Coordinates of C-alpha atoms in Angstrom, one line a residue:
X1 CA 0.0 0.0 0.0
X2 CA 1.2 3.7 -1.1
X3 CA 0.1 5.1 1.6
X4 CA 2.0 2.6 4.4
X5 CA 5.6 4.0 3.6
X6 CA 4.2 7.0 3.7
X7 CA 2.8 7.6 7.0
X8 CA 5.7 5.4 8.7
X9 CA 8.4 8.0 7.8
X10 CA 6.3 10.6 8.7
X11 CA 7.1 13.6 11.4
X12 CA 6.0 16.5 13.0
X13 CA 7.6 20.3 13.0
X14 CA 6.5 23.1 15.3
X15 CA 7.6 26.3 15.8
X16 CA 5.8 27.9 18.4
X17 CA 6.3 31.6 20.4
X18 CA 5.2 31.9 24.6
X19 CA 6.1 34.3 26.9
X20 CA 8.5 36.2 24.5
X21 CA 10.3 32.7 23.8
X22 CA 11.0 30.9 20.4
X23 CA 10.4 27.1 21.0
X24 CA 11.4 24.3 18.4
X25 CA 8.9 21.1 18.5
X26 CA 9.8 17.9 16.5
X27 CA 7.6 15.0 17.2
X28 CA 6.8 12.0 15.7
X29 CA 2.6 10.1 15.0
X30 CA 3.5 7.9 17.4
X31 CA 4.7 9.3 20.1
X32 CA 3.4 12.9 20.2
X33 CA 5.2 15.3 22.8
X34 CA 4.5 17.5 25.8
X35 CA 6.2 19.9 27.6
X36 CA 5.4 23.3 29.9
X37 CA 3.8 25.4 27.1
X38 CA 1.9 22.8 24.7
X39 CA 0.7 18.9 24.7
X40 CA 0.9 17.2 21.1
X41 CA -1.5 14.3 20.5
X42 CA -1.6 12.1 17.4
X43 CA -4.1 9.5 16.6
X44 CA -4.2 7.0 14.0
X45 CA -7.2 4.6 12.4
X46 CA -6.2 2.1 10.2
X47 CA -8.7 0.5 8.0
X48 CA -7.8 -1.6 4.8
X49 CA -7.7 0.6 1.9
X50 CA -7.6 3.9 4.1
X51 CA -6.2 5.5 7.3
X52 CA -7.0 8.5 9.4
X53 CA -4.3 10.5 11.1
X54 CA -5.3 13.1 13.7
X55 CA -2.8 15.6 15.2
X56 CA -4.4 17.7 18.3
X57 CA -2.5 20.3 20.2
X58 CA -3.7 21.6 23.4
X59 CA -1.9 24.8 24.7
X60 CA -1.1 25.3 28.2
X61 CA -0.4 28.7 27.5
X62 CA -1.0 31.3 25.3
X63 CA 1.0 30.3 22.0
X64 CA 1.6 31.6 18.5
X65 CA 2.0 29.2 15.8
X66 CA 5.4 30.4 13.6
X67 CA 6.0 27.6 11.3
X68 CA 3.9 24.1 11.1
X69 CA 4.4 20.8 9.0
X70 CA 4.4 17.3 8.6
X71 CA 7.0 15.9 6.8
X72 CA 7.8 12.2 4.8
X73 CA 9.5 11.1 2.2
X74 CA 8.1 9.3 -1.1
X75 CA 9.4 7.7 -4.3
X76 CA 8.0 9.5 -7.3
X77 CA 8.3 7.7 -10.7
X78 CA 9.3 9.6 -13.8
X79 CA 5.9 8.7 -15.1
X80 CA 3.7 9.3 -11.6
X81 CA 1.1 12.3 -12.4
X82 CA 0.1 14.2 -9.1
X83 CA -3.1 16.5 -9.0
X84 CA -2.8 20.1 -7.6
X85 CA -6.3 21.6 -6.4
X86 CA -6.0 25.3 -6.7
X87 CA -6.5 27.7 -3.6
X88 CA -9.4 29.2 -5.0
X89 CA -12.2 28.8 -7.8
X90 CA -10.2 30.4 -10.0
X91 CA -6.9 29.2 -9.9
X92 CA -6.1 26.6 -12.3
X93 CA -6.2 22.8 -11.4
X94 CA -4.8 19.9 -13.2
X95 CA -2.7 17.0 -13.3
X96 CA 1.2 17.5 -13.3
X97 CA 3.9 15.6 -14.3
X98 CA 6.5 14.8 -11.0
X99 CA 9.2 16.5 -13.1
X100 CA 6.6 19.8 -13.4
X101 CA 6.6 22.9 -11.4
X102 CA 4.4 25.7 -10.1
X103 CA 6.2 28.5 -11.8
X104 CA 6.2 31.6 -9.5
X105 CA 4.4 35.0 -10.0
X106 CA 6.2 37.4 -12.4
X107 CA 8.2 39.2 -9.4
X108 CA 7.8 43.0 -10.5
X109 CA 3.9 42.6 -10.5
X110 CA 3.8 41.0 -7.1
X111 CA 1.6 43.5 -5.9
X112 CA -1.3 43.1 -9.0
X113 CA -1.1 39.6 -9.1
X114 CA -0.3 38.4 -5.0
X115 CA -4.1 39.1 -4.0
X116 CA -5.7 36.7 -5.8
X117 CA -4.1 33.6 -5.4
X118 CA -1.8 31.8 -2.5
X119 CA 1.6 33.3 -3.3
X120 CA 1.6 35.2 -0.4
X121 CA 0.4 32.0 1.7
X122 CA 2.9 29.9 0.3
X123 CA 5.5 31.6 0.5
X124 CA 4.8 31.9 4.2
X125 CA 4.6 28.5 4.4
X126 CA 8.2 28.4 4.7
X127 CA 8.7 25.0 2.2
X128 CA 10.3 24.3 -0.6
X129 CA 8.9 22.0 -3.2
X130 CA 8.0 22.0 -6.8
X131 CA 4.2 21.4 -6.2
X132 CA 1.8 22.1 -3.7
X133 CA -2.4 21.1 -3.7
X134 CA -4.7 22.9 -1.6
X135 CA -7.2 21.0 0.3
X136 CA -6.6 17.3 -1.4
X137 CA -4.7 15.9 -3.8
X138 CA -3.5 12.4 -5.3
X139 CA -0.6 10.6 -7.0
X140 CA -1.8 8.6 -10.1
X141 CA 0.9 6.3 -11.3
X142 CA 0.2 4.2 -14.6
X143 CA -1.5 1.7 -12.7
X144 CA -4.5 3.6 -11.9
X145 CA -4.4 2.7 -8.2
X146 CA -4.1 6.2 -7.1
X147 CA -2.7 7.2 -3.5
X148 CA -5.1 10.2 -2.6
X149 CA -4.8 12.8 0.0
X150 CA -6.8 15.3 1.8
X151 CA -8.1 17.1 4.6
X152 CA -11.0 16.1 6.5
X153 CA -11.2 19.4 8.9
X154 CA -10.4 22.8 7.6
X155 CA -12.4 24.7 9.7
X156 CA -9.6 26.0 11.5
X157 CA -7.0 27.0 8.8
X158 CA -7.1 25.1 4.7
X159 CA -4.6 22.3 4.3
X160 CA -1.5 21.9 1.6
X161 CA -0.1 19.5 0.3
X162 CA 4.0 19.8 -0.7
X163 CA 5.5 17.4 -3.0
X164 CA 9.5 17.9 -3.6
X165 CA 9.8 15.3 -6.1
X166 CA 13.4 15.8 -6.9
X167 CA 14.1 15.4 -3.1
X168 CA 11.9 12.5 -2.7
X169 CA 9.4 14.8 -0.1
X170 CA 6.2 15.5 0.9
X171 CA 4.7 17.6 3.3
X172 CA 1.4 18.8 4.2
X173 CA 1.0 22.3 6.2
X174 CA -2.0 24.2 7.7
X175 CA -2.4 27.8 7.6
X176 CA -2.5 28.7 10.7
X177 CA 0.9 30.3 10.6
X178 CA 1.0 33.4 13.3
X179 CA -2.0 32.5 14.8
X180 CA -2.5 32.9 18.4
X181 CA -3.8 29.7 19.9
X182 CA -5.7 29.3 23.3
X183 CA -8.0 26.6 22.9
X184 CA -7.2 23.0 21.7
X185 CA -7.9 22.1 17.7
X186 CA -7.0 19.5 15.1
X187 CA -3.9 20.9 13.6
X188 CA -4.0 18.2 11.2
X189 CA -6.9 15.9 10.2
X190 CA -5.6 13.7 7.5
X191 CA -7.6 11.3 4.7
X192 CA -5.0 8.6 3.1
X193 CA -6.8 6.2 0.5
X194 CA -5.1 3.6 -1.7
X195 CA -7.3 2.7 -4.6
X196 CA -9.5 4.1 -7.8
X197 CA -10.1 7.9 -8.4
X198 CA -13.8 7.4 -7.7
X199 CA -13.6 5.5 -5.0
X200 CA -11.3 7.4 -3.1
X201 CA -13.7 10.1 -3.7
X202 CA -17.1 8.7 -3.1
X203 CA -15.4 7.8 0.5
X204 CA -13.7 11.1 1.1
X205 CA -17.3 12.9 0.3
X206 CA -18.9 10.2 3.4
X207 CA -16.1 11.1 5.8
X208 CA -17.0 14.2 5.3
X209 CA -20.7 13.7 5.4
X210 CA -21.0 15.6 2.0
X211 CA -24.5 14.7 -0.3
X212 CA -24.0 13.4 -2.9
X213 CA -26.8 13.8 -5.1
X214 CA -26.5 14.8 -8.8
X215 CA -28.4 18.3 -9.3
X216 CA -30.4 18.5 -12.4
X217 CA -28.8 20.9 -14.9
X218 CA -29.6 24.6 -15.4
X219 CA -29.3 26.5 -18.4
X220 CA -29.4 30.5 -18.6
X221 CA -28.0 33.3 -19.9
X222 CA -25.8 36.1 -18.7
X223 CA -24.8 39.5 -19.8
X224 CA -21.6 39.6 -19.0
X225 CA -19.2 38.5 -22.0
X226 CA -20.9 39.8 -24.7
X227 CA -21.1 43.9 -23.5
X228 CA -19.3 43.4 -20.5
X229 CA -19.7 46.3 -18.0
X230 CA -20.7 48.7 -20.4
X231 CA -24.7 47.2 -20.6
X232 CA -27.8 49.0 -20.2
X233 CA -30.9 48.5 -19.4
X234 CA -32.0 48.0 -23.0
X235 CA -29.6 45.3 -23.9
X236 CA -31.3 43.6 -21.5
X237 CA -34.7 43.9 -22.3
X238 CA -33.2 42.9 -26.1
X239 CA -31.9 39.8 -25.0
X240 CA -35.1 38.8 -23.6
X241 CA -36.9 39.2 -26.3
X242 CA -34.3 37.5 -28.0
X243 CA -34.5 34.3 -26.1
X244 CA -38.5 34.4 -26.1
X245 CA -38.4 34.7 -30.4
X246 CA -36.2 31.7 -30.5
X247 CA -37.7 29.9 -27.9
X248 CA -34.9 28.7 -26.2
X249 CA -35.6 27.1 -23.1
X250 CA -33.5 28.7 -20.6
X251 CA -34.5 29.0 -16.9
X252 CA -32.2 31.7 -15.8
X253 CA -31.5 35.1 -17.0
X254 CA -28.8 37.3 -14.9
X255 CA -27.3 40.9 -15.0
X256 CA -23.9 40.8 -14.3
X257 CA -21.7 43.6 -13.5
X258 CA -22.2 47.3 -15.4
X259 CA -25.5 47.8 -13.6
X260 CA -24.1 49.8 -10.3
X261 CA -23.0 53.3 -10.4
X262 CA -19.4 52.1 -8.8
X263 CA -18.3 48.8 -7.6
X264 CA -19.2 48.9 -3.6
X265 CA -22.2 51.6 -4.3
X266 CA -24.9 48.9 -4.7
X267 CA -27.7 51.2 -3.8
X268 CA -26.9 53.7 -6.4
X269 CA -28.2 52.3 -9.8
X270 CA -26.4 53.4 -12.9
X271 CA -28.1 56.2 -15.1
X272 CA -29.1 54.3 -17.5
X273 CA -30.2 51.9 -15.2
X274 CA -32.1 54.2 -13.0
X275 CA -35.2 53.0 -11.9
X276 CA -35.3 49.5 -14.0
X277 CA -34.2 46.9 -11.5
X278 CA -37.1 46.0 -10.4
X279 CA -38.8 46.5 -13.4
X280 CA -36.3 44.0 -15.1
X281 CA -36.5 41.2 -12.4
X282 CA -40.4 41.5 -13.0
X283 CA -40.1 41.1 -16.5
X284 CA -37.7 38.3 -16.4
X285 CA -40.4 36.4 -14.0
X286 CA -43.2 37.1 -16.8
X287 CA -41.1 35.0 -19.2
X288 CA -40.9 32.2 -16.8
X289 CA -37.1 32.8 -15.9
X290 CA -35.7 33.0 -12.2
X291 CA -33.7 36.4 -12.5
X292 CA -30.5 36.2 -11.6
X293 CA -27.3 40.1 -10.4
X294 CA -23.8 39.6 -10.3
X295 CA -22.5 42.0 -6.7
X296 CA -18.6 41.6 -5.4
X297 CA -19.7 42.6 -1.5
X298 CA -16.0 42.4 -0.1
X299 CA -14.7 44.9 -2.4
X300 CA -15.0 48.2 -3.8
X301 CA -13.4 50.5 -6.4
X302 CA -11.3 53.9 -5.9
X303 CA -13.6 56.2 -7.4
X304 CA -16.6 54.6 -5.4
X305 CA -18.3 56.7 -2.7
X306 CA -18.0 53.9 -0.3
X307 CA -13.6 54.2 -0.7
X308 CA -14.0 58.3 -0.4
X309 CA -16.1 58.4 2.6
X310 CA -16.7 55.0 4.6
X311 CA -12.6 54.6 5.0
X312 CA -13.4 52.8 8.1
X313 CA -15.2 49.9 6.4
X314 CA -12.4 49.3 4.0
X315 CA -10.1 45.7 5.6
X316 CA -6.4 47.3 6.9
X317 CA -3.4 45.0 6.1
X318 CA -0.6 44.5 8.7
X319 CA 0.6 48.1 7.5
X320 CA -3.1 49.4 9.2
X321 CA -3.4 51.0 5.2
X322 CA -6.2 50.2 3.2
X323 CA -5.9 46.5 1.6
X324 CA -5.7 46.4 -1.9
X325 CA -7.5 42.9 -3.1
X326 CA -6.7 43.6 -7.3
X327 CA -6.6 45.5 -10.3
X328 CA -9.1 45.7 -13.0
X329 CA -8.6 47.9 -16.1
X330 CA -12.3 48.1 -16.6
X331 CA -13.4 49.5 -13.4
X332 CA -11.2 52.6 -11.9
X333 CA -7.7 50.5 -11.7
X334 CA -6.9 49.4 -8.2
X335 CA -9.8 47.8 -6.0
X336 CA -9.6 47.2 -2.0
X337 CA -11.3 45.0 0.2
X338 CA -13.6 45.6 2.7
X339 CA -14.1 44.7 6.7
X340 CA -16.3 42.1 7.3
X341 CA -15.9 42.6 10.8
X342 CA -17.1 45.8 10.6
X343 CA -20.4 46.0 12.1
X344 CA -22.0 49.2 10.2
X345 CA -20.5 47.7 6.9
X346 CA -22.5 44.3 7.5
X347 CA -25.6 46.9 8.3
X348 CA -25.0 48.2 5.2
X349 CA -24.9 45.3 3.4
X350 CA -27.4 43.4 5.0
X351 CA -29.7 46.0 3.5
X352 CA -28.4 45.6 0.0
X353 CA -29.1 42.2 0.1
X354 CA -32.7 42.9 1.5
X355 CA -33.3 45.5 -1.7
X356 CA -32.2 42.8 -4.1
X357 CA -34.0 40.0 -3.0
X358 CA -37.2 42.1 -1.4
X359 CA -37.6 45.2 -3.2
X360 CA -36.2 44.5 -6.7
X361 CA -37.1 41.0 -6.1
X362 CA -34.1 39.2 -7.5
X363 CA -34.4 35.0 -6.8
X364 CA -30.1 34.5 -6.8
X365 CA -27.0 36.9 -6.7
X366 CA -23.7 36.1 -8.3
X367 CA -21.4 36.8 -5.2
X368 CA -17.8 37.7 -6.6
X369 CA -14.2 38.3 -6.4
X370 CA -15.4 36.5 -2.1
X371 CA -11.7 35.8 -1.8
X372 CA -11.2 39.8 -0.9
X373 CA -12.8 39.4 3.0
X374 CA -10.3 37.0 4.0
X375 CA -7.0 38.9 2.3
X376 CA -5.7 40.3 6.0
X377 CA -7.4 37.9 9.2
X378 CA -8.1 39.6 12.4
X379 CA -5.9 38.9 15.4
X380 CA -6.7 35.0 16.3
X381 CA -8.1 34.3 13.0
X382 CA -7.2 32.4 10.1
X383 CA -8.4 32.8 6.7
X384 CA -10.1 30.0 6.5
X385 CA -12.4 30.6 10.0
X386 CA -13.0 34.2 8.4
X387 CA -14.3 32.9 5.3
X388 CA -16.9 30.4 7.7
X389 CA -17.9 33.0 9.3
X390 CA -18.8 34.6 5.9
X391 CA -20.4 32.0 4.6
X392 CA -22.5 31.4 7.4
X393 CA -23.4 35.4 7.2
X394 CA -24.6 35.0 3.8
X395 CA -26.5 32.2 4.3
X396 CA -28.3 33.8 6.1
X397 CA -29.0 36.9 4.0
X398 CA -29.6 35.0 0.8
X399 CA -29.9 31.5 1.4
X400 CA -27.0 29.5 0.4
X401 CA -29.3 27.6 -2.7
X402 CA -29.5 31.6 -4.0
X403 CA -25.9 31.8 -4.1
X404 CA -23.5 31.7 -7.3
X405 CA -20.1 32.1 -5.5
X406 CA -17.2 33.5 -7.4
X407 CA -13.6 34.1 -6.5
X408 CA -14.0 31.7 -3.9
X409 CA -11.5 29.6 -1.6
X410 CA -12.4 26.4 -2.7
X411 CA -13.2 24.8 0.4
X412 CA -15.3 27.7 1.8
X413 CA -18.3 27.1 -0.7
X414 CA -18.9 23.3 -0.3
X415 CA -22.3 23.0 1.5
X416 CA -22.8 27.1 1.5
X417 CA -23.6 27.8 -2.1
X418 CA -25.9 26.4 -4.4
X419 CA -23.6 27.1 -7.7
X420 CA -20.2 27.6 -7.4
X421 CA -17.7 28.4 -10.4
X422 CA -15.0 26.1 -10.2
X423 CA -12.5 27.8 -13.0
X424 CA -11.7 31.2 -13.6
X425 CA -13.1 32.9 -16.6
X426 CA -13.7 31.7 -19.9
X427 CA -11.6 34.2 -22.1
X428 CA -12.7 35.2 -25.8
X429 CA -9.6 34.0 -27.0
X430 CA -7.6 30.7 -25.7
X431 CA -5.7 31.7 -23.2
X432 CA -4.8 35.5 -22.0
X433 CA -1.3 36.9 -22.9
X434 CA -1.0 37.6 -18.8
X435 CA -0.1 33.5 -18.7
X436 CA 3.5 34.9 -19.3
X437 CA 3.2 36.4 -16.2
X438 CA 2.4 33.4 -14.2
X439 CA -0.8 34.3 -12.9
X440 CA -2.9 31.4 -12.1
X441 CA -6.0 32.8 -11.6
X442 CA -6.1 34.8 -15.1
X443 CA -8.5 34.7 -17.6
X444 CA -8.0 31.8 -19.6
X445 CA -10.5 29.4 -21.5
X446 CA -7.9 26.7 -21.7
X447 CA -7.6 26.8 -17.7
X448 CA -11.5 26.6 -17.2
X449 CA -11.4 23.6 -19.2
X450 CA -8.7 21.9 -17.0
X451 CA -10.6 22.6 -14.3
X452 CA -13.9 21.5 -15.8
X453 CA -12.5 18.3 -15.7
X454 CA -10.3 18.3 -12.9
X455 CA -13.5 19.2 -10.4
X456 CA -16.1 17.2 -11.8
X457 CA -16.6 14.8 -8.9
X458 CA -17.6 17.3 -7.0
X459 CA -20.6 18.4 -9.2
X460 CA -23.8 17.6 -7.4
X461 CA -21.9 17.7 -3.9
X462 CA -22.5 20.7 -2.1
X463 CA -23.4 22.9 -5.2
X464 CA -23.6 22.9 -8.9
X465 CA -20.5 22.9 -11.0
X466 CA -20.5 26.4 -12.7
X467 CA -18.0 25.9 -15.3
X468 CA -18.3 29.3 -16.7
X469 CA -20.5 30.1 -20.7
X470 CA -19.7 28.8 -23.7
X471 CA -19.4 30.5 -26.7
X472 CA -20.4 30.0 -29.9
X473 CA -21.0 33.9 -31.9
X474 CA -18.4 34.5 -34.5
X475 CA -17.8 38.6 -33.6
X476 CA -16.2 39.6 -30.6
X477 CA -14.7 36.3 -30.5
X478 CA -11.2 35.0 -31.2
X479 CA -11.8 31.5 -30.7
X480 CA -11.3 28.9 -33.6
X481 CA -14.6 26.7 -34.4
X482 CA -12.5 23.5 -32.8
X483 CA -12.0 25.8 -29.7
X484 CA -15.7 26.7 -29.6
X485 CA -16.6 23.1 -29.8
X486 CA -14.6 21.9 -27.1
X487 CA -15.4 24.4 -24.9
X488 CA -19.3 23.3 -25.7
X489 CA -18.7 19.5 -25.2
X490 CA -16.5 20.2 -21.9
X491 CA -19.0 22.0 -20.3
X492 CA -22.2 20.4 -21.1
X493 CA -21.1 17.0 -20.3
X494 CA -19.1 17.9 -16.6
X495 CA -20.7 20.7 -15.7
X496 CA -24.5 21.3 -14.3
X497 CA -24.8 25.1 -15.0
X498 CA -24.9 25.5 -18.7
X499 CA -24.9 29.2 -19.5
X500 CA -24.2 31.4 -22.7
X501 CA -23.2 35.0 -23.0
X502 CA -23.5 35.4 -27.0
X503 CA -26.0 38.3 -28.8
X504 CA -28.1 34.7 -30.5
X505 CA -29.8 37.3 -32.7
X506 CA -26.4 37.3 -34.5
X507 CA -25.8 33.7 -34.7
X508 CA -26.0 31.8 -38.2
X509 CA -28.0 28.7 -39.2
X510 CA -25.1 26.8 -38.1
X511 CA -24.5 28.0 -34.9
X512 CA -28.1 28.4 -33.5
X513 CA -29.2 24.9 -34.6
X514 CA -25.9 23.3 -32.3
X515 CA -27.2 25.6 -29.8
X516 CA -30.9 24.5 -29.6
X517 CA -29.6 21.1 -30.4
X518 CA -28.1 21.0 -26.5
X519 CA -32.1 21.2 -25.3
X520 CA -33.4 19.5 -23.4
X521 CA -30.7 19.6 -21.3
X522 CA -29.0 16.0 -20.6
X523 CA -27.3 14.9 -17.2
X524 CA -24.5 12.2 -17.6
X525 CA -22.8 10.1 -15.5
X526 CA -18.9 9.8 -15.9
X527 CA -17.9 6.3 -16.4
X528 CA -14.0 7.0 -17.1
X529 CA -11.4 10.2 -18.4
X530 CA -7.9 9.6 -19.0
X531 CA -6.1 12.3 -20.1
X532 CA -3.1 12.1 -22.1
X533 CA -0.4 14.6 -24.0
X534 CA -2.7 16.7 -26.3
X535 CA -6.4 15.2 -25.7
X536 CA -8.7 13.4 -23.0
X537 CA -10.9 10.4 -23.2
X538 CA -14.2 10.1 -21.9
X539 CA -16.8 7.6 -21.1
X540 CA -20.2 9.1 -19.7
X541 CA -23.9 7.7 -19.6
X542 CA -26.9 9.5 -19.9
X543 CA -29.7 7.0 -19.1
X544 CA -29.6 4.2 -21.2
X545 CA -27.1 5.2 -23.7
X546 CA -23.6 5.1 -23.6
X547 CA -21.0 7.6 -25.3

């Protein structure tokens, strides 16, 4: 068994702070350790094709958690492949090669591209490796017997996984890293499986008592790719009618952004929205649609009122200035996040989640660019217990089946959002010239499509796989037919929310007979996907036929 090396050889590191003192703790699963400032408790269950390792600390004093990890060594193969789950729901996920690496960030635009992804976290982490998974991952040599890996508790901080294949390493680390710790928690709550992809996951999903029932597709539109953020309120009302003329069966319509004066000002309407929300949820309901906006709550751009005047509401990095979360040239450059913890920003947007549901009368919001909230922790929080905490909130604004989330560390949506995008977005051209730059969360329609695929098990547990829209128009749009094809077949097949951002007034014979050709929407059942060097393989069922 992979796993049985694995675990033997494996050790503990802990650098803690008390009382003004640096204090080095190595321990091994076995024995554990105690001494005057902290108690170290390991647990192992064995089963026979899985084991559970449990690592619990329980501080007799105050402590602060500098540097963590388990450590082991492994025996890569030249022909292994090992899965790396991105931090968040946009950063690309796929299969490596052992001999692969995570190529940095571009190092002069650390400061546009360090918000959005885990370069910051990583780096923190303090190891060295080539590759690193967030949350699970697995090693897939040729035989198909897969040794897989992952958390089953990340409540307290999210869970890496470090492989340093030309060392022969692995480690796993929790983010807890300068943390203050009082109370006793799991600092590691580890899932090892030897066996098949699917059954390794089916297990993993009852461990952690995850449903697992396929949700029936959806299909809709959205306004966002076409017009991006320069819409107005007659496009919309256009592509409404253009729907209803073509009778194409959609069930959900949704504005994205370009609605809102300023991003963070979602009370004040733009001008040539004024006065139509409402009016534009009502007449999406009279077509039998469920009417879907597009809001980023934890951030807010420069020239917004909220970044002029509510100062106090915007999140403070370590610096105590205001925390920049990205850049977009399409709003007013920089953007910053904003203070969850702030209790007259939660008024505030407590009440712009009662206008859109109550007064315009909105069904679902598109929550994006979530990972903001959780850039800078408070004192005695982690990331990971901010981003609960949000969820929860939300929740209970919106109800999680209204919630699209966007931007999202992965972990934090299972259970707490009815769709979730599980890619970042699907680019007009193939990939986005920014891939020189290293950016993994980037616009890139080759990267949704990775993670399309990579995340498909978890479609139907927990929330709907968004995969982001296809698209099939022939203006505005560099992709090649073959592109456009893929991306159609790629997303219909492992994905459940089917959506399209094209003008279908423009499309030719051609293109509007494959699109009505996808109704009524078909749910499959994946039966096997290999990938190899330039294409996949897949066998998927959809009732009694096989393709």
């Amino acid at each position: 068994m992979l796993r049985n090396k694995l675990i033997q050889e494996c050790s503990g590191f802990l650098l803690i702070k008390s009382e003004g003192k640096k204090i080095k703790l190595n321990y091994t699963l076995n024995s554990g350790l105690e001494n005057e400032y902290i108690r170290i408790e390991p647990q192992q269950y064995e089963a026979f094709d899985h084991t559970r390792i449990q690592v619990k600390i329980k501080p007799k004093k105050d402590i602060t958690i500098l540097k963590n990890y388990l450590k082991s060594t492994f025996k890569y193969y030249p022909d292994d492949q090992i899965f790396i789950n991105g931090y968040q729901s946009w950063s690309h996920s796929k299969r490596f090669k052992v001999n692969e690496k995570i190529k940095p960030a571009f190092p002069l635009l650390k400061k546009w591209l360090w918000p959005y992804g885990d370069y910051q976290i990583i780096k923190d982490s303090g190891i060295k490796a080539n590759l690193h998974s967030w949350n699970y991952s697995y090693i897939l040599p040729q035989n198909e017997i897969v040794l897989f890996l992952a958390s089953a508790n990340e409540s307290k901080g999210f869970t890496s996984f470090h492989f340093n294949t030309a060392q022969k390493e692995f480690y796993v680390h929790k983010a807890v890293n300068n943390q203050e710790i009082k109370t006793s928690f799991f600092l590691y709550d580890l899932f090892f499986f030897d066996g098949t992809l699917d059954e390794a996951h089916r297990m993993y999903f009852d461990l952690l008592e995850l449903k697992q029932n396929r949700k029936e597709k959806i299909a809709g539109y959205t306004t966002w790719y076409y017009r991006f953020n320069k819409i107005v309120a007659e496009d919309v009302y256009t592509q409404i009618a253009s729907f209803k003329k073509n009778e194409i069966p959609i069930e959900h319509f949704q504005i994205d952004d370009g609605w809102q004066k300023n991003v963070g000002d979602w009370l004040e309407i733009k001008t040539n929205f004024g006065g139509e929300m409402d009016a534009l949820a009502h007449h999406i309901h009279q077509e039998g649609w469920k009417a879907g906006l597009w809001l980023a709550p934890f951030v807010c751009e420069k020239k917004s009122d909220v970044f002029k005047h509510k100062k106090d509401w915007l999140l403070k990095n370590k610096a105590g200035k205001s925390a920049v979360a990205g850049y977009s040239p399409m709003w007013s450059g920089w953007f910053y996040a904003m203070d969850f913890y702030n209790e007259e920003f939660r008024e505030y947007l407590a009440s712009v989640m009662k206008t859109v549901f109550k007064t315009w009368g909105f069904d679902w919001v598109k929550l994006d660019f979530l990972y903001a909230a959780c850039l800078h922790p408070p004192k005695g929080k982690s990331s990971a217990e901010v981003m609960r905490e949000i969820m929860l909130w939300l929740n209970e604004h919106c109800g999680s089946e209204n919630i699209l989330a966007c931007g999202i560390p992965f972990y934090s949506a299972i259970e707490n959002t009815g769709m979730c995008r599980i890619g970042p977005d699907t680019h007009t051209a193939w990939d986005h010239w920014v891939k020189h730059l290293n950016n993994h969360e980037r616009l890139s329609t080759n990267n949704a499509i990775d993670n399309t695929i990579a995340r498909y098990r978890w479609d139907g547990v927990g929330f709907k796989n968004d995969p982001d829209v296809v698209l099939l128009r022939k203006d505005k749009n560099e992709l090649s037919e073959e592109e456009q094809i893929t991306l159609l077949y790629i997303n219909y097949i492992f994905g459940s929310v089917f959506f399209i951002s094209d003008d279908i007034d423009a499309y030719d014979e051609e293109a509007m007979q494959l699109y009505k050709s996808c109704f009524p929407l078909k749910s499959f059942t994946i039966k096997k996907v290999q990938r190899f060097e330039h294409h996949l393989n897949a066998v998927f069922e959809s009732g009694m036929n096989e393709y």
